[in-house]
PDB file of C-alpha atoms in Angstrom:
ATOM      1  CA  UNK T  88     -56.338  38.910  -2.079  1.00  0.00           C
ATOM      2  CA  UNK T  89     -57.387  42.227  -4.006  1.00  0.00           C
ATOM      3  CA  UNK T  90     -54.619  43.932  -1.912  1.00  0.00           C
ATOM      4  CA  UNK T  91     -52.185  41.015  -3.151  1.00  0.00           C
ATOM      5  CA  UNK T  92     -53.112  41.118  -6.650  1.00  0.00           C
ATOM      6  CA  UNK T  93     -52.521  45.121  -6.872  1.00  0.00           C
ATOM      7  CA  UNK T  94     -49.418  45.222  -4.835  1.00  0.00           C
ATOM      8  CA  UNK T  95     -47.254  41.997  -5.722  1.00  0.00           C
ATOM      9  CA  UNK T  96     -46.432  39.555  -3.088  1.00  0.00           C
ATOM     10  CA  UNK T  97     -45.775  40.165   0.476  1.00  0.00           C
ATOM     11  CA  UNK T  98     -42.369  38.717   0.473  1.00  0.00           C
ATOM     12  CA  UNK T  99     -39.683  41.078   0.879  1.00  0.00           C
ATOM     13  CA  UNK T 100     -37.292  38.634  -0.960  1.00  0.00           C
ATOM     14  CA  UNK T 101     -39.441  38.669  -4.217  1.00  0.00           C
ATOM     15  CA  UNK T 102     -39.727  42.102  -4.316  1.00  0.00           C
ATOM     16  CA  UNK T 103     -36.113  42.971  -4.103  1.00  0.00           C
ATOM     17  CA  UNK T 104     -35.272  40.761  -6.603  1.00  0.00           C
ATOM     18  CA  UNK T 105     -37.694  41.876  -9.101  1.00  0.00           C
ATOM     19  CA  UNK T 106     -36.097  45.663  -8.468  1.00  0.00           C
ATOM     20  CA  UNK T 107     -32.640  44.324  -8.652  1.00  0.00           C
ATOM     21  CA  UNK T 108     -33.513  42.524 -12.188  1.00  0.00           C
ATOM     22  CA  UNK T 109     -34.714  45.502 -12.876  1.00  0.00           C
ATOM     23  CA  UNK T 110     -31.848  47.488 -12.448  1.00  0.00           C
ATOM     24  CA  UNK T 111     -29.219  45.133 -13.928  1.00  0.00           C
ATOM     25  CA  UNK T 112     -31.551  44.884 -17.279  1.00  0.00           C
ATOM     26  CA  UNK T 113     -31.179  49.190 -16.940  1.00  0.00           C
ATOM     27  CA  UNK T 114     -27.450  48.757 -16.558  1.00  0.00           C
ATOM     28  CA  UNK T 115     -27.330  46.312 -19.427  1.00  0.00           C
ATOM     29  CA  UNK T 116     -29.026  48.231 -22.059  1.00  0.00           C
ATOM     30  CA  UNK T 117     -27.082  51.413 -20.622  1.00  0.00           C
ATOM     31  CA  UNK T 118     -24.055  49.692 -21.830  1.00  0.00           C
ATOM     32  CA  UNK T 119     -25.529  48.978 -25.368  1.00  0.00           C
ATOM     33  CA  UNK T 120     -26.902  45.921 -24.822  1.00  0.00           C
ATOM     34  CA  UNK T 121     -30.357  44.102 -25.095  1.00  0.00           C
ATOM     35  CA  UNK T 122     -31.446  42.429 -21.697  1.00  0.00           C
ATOM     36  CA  UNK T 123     -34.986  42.407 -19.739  1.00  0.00           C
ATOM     37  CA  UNK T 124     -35.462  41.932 -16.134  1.00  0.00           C
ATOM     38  CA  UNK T 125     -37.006  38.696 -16.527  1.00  0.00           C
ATOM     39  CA  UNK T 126     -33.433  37.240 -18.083  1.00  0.00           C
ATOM     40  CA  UNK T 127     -32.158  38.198 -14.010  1.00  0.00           C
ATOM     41  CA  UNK T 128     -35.242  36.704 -12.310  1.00  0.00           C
ATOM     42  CA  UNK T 129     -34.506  33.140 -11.190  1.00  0.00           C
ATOM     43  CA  UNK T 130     -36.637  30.861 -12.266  1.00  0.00           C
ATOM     44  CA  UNK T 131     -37.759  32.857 -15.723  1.00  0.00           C
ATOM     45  CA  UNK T 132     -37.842  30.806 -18.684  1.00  0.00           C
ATOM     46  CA  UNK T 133     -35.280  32.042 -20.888  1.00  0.00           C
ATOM     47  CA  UNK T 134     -36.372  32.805 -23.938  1.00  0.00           C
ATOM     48  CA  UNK T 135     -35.699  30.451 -27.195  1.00  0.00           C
ATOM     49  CA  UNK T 136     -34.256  32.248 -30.325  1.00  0.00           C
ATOM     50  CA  UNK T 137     -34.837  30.734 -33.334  1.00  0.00           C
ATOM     51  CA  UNK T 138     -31.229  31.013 -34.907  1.00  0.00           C
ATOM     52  CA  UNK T 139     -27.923  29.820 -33.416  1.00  0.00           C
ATOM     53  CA  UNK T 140     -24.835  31.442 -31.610  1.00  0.00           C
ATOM     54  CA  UNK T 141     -22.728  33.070 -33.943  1.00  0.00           C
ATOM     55  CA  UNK T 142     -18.865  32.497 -33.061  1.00  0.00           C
ATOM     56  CA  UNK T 143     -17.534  35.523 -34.190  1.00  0.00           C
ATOM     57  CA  UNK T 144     -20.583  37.418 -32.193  1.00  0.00           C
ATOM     58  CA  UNK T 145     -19.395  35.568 -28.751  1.00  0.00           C
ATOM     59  CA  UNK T 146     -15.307  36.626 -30.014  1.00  0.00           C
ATOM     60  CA  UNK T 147     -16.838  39.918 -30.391  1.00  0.00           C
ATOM     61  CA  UNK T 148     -18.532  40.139 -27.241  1.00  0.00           C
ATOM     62  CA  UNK T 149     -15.533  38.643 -25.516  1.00  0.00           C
ATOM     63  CA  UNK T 150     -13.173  41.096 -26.718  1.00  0.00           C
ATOM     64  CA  UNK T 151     -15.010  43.808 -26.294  1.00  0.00           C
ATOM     65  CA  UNK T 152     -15.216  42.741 -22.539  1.00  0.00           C
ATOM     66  CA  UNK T 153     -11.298  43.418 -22.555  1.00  0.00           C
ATOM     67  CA  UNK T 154     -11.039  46.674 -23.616  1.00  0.00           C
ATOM     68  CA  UNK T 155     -13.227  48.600 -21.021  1.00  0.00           C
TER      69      UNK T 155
END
């Protein structure tokens, strides 16, 4: 269990996700953005922010998508 506990689990599967989350969250904030690997893991509670969607932020974000 000690080896476990200071490695991660044994399952191949787990660990390549965790180092693909990882990776997309890098990509992510590369791009300008704000993103951790645990909003790629499945499963991971997302986490709850306090103040709504903004419209014109998602218009934003949407246009912005079509100009790259």
């Amino acid at each position: 269990m000690a080896y476990r506990t200071k490695t991660g689990p044994l399952d191949a599967g787990s660990k390549l996700e965790g180092h693909l989350a990882t990776v997309q969250a890098l990509i992510v904030q590369a791009m300008g953005g704000k993103s951790q690997p645990a909003d790629f893991l499945y499963g991971a509670e997302p986490e709850q922010s306090e103040e709504g969607i903004d419209m014109k932020q998602v218009i934003a974000a949407f246009q912005s998508i079509g100009e790259l």
